[in-house]
GROMACS .gro file of C-alpha atoms in nm:
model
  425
    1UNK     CA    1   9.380   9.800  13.138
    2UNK     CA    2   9.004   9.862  13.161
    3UNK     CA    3   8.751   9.651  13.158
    4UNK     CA    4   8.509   9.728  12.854
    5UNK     CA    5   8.123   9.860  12.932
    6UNK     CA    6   8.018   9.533  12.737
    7UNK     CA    7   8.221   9.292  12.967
    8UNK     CA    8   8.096   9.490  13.284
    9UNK     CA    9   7.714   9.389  13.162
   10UNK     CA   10   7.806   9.070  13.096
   11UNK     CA   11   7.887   9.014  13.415
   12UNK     CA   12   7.642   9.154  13.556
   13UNK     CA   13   7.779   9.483  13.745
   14UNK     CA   14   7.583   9.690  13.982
   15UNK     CA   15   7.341   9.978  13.985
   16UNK     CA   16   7.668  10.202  14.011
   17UNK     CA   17   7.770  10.099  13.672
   18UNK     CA   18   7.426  10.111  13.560
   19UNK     CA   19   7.387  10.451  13.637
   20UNK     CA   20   7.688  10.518  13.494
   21UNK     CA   21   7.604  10.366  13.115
   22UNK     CA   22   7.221  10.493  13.164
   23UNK     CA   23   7.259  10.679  12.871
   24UNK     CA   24   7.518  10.557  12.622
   25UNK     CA   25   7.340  10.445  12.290
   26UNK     CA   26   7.321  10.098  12.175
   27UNK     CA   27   7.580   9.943  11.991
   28UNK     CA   28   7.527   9.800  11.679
   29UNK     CA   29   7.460   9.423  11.653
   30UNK     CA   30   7.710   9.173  11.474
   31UNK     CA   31   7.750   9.185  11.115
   32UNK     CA   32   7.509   9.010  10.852
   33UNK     CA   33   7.640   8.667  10.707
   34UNK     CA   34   7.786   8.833  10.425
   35UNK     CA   35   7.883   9.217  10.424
   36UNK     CA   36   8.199   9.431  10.317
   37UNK     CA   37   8.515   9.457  10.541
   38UNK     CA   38   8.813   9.715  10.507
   39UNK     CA   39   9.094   9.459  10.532
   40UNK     CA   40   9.360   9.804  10.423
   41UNK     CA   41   9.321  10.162  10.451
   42UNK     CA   42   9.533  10.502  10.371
   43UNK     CA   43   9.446  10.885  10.455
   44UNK     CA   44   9.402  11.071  10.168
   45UNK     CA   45   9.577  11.396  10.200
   46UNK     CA   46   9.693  11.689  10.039
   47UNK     CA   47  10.023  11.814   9.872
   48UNK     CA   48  10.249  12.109  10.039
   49UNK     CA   49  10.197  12.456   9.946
   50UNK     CA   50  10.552  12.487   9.820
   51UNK     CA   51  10.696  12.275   9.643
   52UNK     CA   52  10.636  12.109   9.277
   53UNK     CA   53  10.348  11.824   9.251
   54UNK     CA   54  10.452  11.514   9.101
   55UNK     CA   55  10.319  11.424   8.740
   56UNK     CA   56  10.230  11.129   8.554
   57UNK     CA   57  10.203  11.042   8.160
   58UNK     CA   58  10.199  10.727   8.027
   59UNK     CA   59  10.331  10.572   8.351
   60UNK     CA   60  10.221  10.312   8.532
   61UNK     CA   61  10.228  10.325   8.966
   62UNK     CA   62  10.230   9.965   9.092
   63UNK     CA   63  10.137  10.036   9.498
   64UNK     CA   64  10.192   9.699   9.740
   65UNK     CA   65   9.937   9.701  10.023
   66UNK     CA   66   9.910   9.442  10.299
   67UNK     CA   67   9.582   9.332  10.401
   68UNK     CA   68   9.457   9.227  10.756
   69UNK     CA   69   9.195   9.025  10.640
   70UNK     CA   70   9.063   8.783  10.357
   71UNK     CA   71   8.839   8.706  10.141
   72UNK     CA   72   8.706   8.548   9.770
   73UNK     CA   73   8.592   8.893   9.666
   74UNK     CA   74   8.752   9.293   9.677
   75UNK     CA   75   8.693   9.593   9.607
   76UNK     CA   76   8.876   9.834   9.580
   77UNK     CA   77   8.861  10.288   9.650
   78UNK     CA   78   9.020  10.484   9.466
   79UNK     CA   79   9.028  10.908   9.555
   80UNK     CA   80   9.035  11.220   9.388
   81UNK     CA   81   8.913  11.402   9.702
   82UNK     CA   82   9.159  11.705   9.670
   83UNK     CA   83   9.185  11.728   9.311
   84UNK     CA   84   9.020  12.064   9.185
   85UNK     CA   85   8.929  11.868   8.815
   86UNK     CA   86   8.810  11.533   8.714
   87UNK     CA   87   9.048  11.228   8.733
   88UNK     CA   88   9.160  10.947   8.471
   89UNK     CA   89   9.252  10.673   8.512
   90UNK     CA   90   9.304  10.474   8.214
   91UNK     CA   91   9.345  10.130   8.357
   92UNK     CA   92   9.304   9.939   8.723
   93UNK     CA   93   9.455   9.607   8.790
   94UNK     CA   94   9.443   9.396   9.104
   95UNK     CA   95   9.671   9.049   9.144
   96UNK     CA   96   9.838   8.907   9.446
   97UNK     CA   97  10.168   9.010   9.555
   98UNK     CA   98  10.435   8.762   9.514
   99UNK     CA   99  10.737   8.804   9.724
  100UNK     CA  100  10.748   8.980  10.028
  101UNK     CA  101  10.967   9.299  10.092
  102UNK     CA  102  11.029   9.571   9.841
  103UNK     CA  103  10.851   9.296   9.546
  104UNK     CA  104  10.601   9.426   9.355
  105UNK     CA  105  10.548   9.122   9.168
  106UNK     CA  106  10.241   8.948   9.111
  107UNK     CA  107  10.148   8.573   9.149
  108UNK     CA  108  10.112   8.442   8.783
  109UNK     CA  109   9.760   8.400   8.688
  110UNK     CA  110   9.591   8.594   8.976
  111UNK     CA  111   9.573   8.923   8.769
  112UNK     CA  112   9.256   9.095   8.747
  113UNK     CA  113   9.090   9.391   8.589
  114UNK     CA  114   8.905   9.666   8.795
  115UNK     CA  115   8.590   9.806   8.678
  116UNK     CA  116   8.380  10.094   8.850
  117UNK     CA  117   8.058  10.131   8.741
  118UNK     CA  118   8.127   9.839   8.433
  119UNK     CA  119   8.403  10.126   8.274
  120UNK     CA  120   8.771   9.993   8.336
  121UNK     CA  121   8.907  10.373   8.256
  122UNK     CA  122   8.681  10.537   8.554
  123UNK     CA  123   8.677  10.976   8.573
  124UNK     CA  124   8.686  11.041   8.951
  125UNK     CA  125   8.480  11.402   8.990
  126UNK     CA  126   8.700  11.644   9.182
  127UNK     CA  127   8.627  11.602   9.566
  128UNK     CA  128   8.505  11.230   9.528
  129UNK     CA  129   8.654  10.925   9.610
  130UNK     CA  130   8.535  10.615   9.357
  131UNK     CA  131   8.457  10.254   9.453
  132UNK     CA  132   8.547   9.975   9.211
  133UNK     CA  133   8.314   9.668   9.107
  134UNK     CA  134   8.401   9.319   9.317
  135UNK     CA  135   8.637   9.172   9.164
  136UNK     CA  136   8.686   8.776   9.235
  137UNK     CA  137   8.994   8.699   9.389
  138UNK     CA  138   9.111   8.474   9.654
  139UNK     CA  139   9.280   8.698   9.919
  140UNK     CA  140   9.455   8.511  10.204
  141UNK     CA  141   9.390   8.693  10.549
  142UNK     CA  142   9.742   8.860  10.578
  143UNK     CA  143   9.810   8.875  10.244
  144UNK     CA  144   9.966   9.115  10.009
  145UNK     CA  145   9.804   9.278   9.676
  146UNK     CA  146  10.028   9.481   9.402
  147UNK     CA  147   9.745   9.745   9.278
  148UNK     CA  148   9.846   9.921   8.930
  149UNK     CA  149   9.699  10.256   8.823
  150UNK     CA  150   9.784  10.355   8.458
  151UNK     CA  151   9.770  10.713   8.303
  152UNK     CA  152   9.782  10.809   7.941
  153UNK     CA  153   9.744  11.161   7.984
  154UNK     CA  154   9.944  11.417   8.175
  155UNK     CA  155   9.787  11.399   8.529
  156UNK     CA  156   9.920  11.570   8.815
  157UNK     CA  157   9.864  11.373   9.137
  158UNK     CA  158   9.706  11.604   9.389
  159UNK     CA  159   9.534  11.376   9.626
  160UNK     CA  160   9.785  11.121   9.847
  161UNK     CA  161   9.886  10.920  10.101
  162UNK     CA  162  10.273  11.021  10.175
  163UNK     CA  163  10.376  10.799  10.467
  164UNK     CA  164  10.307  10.434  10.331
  165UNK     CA  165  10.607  10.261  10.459
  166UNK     CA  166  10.613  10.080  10.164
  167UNK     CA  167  10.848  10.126   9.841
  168UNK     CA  168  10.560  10.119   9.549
  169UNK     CA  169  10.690  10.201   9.235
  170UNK     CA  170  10.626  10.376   8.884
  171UNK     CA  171  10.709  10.224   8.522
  172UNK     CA  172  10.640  10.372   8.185
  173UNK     CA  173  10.376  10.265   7.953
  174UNK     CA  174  10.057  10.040   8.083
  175UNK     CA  175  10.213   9.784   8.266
  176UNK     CA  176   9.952   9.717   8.487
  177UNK     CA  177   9.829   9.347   8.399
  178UNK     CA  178  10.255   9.284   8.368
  179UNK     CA  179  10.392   8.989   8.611
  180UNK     CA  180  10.720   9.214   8.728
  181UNK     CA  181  10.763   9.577   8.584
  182UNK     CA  182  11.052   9.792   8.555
  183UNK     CA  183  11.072  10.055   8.827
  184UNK     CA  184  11.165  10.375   8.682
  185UNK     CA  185  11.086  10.582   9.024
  186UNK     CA  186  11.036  10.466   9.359
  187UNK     CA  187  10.793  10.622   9.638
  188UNK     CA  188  10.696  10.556   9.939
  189UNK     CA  189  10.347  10.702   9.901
  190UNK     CA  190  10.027  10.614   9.788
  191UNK     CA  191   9.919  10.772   9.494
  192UNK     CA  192   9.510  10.798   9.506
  193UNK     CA  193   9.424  10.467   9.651
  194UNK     CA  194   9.266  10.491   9.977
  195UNK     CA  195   9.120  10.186  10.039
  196UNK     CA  196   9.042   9.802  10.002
  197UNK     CA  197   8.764   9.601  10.098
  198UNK     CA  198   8.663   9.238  10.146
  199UNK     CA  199   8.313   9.050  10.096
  200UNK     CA  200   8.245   8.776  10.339
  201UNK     CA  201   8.086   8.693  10.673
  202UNK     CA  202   8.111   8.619  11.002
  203UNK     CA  203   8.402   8.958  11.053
  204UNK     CA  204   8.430   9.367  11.107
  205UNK     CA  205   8.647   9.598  11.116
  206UNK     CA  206   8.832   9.800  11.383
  207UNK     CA  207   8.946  10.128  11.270
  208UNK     CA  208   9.273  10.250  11.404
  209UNK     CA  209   9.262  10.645  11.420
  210UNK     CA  210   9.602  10.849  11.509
  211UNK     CA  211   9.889  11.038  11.387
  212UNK     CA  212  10.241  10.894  11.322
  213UNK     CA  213  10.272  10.616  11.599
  214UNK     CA  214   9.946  10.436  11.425
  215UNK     CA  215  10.074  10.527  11.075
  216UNK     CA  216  10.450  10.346  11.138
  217UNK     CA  217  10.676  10.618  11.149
  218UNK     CA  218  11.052  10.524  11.196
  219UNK     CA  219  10.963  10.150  11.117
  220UNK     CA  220  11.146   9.975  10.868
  221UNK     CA  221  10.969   9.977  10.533
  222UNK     CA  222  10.860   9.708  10.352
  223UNK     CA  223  10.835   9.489  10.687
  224UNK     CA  224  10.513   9.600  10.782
  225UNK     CA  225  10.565   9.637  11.139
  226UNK     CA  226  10.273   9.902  11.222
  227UNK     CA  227  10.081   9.849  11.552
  228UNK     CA  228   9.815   9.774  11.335
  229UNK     CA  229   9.972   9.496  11.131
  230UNK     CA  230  10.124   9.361  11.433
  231UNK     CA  231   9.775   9.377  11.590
  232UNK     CA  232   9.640   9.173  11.320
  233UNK     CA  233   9.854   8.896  11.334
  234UNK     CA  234   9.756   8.812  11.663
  235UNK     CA  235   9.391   8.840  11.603
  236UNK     CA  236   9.450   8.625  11.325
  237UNK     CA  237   9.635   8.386  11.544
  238UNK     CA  238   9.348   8.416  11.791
  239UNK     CA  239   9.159   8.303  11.558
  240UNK     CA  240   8.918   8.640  11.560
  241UNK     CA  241   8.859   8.749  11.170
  242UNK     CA  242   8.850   9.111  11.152
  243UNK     CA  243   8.965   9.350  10.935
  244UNK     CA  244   9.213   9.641  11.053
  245UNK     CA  245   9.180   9.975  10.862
  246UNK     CA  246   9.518  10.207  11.008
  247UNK     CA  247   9.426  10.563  10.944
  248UNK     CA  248   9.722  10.673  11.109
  249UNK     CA  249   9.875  10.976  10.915
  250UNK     CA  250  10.182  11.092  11.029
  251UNK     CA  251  10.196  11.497  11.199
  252UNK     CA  252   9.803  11.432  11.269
  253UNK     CA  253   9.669  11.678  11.517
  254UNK     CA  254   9.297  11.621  11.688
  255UNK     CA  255   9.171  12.001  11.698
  256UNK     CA  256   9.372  12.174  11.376
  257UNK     CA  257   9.424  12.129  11.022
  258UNK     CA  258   9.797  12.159  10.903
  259UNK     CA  259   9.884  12.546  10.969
  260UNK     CA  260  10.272  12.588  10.870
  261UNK     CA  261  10.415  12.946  10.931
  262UNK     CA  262  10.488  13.143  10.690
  263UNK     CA  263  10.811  13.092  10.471
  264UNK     CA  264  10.876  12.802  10.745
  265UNK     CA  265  11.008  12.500  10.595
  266UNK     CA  266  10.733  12.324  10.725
  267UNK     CA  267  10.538  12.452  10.444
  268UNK     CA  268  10.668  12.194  10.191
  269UNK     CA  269  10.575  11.911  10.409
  270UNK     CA  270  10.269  12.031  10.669
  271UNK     CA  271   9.996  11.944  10.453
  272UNK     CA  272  10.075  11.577  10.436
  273UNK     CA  273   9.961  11.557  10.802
  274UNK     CA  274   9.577  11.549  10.691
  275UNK     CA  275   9.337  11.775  10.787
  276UNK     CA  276   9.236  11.709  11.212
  277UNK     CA  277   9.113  11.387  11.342
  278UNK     CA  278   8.771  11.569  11.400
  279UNK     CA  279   8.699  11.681  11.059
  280UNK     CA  280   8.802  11.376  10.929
  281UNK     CA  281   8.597  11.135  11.138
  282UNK     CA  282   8.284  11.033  10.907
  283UNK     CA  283   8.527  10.974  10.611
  284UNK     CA  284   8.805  10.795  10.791
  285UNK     CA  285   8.608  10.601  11.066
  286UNK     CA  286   8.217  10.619  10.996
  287UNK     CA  287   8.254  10.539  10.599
  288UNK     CA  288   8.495  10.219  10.648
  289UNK     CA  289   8.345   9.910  10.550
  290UNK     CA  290   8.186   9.678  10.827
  291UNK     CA  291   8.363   9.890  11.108
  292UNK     CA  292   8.223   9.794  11.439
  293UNK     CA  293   8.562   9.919  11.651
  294UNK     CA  294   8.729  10.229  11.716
  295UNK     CA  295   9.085  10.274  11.838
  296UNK     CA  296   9.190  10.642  11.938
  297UNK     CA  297   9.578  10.724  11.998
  298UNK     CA  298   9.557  11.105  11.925
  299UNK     CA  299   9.675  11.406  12.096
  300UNK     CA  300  10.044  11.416  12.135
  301UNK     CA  301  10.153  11.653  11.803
  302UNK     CA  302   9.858  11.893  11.940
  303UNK     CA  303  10.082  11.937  12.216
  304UNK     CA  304  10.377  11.936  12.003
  305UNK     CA  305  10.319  12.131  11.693
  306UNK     CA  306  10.230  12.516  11.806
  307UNK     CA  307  10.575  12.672  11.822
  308UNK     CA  308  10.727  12.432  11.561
  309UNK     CA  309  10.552  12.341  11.293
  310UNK     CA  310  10.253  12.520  11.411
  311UNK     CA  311  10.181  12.888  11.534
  312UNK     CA  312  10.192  12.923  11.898
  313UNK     CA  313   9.835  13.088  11.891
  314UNK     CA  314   9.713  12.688  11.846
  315UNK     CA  315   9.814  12.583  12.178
  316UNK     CA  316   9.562  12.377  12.353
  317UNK     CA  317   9.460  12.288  12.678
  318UNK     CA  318   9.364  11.959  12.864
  319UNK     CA  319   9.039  12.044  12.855
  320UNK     CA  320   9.041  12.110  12.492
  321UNK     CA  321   9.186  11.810  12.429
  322UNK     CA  322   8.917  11.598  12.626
  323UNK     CA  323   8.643  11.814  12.492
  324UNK     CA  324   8.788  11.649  12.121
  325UNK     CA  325   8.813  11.338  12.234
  326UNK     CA  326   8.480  11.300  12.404
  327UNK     CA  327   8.320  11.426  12.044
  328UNK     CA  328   8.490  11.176  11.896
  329UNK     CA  329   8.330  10.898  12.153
  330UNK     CA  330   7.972  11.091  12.086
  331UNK     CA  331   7.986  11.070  11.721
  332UNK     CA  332   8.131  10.689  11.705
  333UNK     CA  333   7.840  10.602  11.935
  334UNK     CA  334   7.576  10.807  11.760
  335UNK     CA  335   7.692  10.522  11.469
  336UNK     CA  336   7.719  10.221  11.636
  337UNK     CA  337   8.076  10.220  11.704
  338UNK     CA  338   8.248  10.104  12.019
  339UNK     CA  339   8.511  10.289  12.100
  340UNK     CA  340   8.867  10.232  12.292
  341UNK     CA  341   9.067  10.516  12.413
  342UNK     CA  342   9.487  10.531  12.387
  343UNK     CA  343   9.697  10.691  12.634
  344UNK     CA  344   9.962  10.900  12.470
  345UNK     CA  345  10.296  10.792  12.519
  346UNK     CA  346  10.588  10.906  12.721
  347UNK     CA  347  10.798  11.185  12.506
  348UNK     CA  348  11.031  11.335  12.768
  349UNK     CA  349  11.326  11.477  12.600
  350UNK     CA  350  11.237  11.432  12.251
  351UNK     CA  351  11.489  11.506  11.933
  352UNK     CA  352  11.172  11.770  11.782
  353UNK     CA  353  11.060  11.979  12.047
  354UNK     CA  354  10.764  11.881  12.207
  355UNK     CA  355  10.857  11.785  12.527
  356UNK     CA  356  10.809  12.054  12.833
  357UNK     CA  357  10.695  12.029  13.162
  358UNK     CA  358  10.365  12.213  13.095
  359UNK     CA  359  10.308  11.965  12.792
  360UNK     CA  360  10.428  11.709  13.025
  361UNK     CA  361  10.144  11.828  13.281
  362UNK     CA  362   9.846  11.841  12.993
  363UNK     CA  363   9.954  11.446  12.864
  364UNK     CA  364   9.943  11.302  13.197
  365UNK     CA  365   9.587  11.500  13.272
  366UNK     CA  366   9.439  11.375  12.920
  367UNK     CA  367   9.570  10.994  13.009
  368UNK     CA  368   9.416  10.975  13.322
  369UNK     CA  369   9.108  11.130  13.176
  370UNK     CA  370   9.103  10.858  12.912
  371UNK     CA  371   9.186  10.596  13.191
  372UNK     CA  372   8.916  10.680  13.480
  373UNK     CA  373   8.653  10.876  13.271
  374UNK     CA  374   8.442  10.565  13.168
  375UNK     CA  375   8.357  10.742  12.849
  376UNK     CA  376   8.584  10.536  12.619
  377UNK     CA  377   8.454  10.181  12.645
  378UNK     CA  378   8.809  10.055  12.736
  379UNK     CA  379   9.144  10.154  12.713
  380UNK     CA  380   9.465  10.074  12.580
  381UNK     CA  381   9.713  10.253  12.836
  382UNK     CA  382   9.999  10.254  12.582
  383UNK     CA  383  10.174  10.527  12.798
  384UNK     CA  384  10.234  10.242  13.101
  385UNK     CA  385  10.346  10.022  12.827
  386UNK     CA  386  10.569  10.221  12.677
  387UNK     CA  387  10.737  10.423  12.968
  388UNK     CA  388  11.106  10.353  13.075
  389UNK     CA  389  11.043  10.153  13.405
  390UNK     CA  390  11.342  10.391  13.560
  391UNK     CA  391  11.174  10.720  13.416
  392UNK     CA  392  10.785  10.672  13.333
  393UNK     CA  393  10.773  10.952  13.137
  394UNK     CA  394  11.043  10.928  12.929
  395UNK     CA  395  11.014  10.652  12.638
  396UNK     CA  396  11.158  10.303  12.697
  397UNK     CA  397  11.515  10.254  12.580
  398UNK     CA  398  11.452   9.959  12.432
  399UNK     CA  399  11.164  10.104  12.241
  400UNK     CA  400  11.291  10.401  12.106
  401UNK     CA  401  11.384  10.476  11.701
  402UNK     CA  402  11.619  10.712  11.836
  403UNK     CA  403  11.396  11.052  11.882
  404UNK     CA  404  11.252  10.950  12.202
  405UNK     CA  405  10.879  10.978  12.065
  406UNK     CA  406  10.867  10.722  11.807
  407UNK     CA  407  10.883  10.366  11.898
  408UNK     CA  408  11.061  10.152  11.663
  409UNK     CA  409  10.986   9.787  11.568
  410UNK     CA  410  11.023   9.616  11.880
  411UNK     CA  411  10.855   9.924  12.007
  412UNK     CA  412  10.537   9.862  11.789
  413UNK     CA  413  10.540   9.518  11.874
  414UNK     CA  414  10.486   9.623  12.254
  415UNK     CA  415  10.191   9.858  12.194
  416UNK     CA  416  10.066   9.592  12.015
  417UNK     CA  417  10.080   9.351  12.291
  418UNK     CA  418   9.900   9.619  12.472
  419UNK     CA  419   9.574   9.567  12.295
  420UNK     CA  420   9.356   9.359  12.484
  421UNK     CA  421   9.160   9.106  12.232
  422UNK     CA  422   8.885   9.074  12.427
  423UNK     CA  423   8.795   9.407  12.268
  424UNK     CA  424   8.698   9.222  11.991
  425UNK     CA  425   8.510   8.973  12.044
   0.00000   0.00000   0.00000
């Protein structure tokens, strides 16, 4: 694993590595004593082209997130950001999770209103996300919240987070100051919540950027077993308080926007893959709360995707891949962002198509790009920590879900091991 630009100053490397830095920006100094702090994110996406949108009236969606980080005060984002009208939302309440699991029920007396702008029934403007009021409450770093939205009115939901890996649930009527509800639907989506935040000092917040493999896919739900989470629990352990926002979104591509073919199936589902990882850089990374760090594991459905769920016309190159990723290091620096680089991992004979020798030859180009480049300011080389030591380019048994792409829990738990804390500091 690399050693970060930061560490090589510290220690005071040579005119070789000062040539080498001479013109990467200055980062940005530690946070104030008090400041906000993602401690929980989601990617607001989309819904499919085909395909019926789900509806509320008069029902109540309870969502469980899991937080990173802690503090005495939250707020909270809500989004309408692909909704072509104004949003409702007739009621917002915030309490601590009690239980773990599937729960959704709240800790008695930690239930709490949410106001934006002083009005508890807030009208999102179509295209706009909304942030809430603090709200006082004591969040324990690693701790759960159960967030309820309630609409009266007949609202279609057009702006979501599909993958959440947790089972949130709807209940009729305005339930959402109720200790336990009744589900009368479960989903495992988030339904226009992007986002909490913490108020305290001394932390910041690394932003996790990526596609499926960041978001969780083929971990069990409800466990939260993410890279991400699992990264936070050692930092926590480490005693190093920062906040983790995971804007992993599962089918994520780097250079294109969800393109399904034409009467393909993948036109009921393609959308929920977010719109590129370079389009959606200053509202996933740049706007988070406190974020100071950038982790990048991106790349791997660009190779994938043309000639499955993708036309062939968007096959990239190497180059074009590196070309992305080094605008992605440009614009984190530009804000004061340090950035760390992820090698993809081994896919070699995967269940959905993406493995090929030429796609074999473009991942192992980009990875040793990302690893002897210097332009990420360190590297997690998930692809040597995830290879089968008998095959290196084929997945580890041990961590594989079963398609040979995704890793599964034990899997996550590796690539999380991967991540060297010093990053952090």
């Amino acid at each position: 694993m690399s050693t970060t630009r930061r560490e090589l100053l510290a220690l005071g490397a040579g005119a070789a590595v000062g040539a080498a830095t001479a013109g990467t920006p200055a980062f940005a100094h530690g946070p104030s004593s008090e400041q906000w702090v993602a401690t929980w994110a989601a990617v607001p996406t989309t819904i499919p082209s085909r395909g019926a949108p789900a509806v509320l009236e008069n029902q109540t969606v309870r969502h469980v997130v899991h937080c990173s980080t802690g503090g005495d005060e939250l707020r909270i984002r809500l989004t309408n950001e692909f909704g072509a009208e104004a949003l409702h939302v007739d009621a917002v309440h915030v309490a601590l999770r009690d239980g773990s699991g599937a729960g959704t029920a709240i800790v008695p007396g930690t239930d709490r209103r949410v106001t934006f702008s002083g009005r508890p029934d807030p009208t999102i403007p179509a295209g706009a996300p909304a942030v809430s009021d603090p709200v006082r409450l004591r969040l324990p770093a690693g701790g759960d919240l159960a967030i309820s939205l309630y609409f009266r009115q007949r609202t279609t939901v057009t702006t979501l987070a599909a993958f959440a890996f947790q089972d949130n649930v709807i209940a009729a009527g305005d339930v959402t100051s109720a200790r336990t509800v009744t589900a009368t639907a479960t989903l495992a989506q988030d339904l226009f919540l992007s986002g909490v935040a913490v108020r305290k000092g001394g932390a910041s917040a690394i932003v996790t950027l990526g596609d499926s493999i960041t978001n969780g896919a083929n971990t069990q739900n409800n466990l939260n077993h993410r890279w991400p989470d699992l990264l936070a629990a050692r930092l926590r352990a480490a005693h190093l308080d920062r906040g983790i926002a995971n804007l992993g979104v599962s089918g994520n591509r780097l250079l294109h926007d969800p393109n399904p073919p034409a009467g393909s199936d993948a036109e009921t589902f393609a959308n929920y893959f977010g719109v590129s990882g370079l389009k959606r850089f200053d509202r996933d990374v740049l706007a988070q709360p406190g974020r100071r760090f950038l982790v990048v594991l991106l790349g791997v459905n660009d190779l994938g995707h043309p000639g499955t769920v993708a036309p062939p016309s968007e096959v990239v190159s190497a180059d074009d891949l590196i070309a992305g990723h080094r605008q992605l290091i440009a614009r984190a620096h530009e804000a004061g962002v340090v950035a760390y680089g992820g090698t993809i991992l081994p896919f070699k004979d995967d269940t959905l198509g993406f493995y090929s020798i030429e796609n074999e030859r473009k991942r192992h180009r980009l990875n040793r790009w990302i690893r002897t480049s210097g332009e990420y300011d360190g590297v997690v080389d998930f692809d040597r920590a995830m290879g089968d030591p008998a095959d290196p380019i084929r997945l580890n048994p041990a961590y594989d879900s079963g398609d040979h792409l995704h890793p599964n829990d034990v899997g996550m738990a590796a690539m999380a091991a991967a991540v060297n804390l010093r990053f952090f500091r």
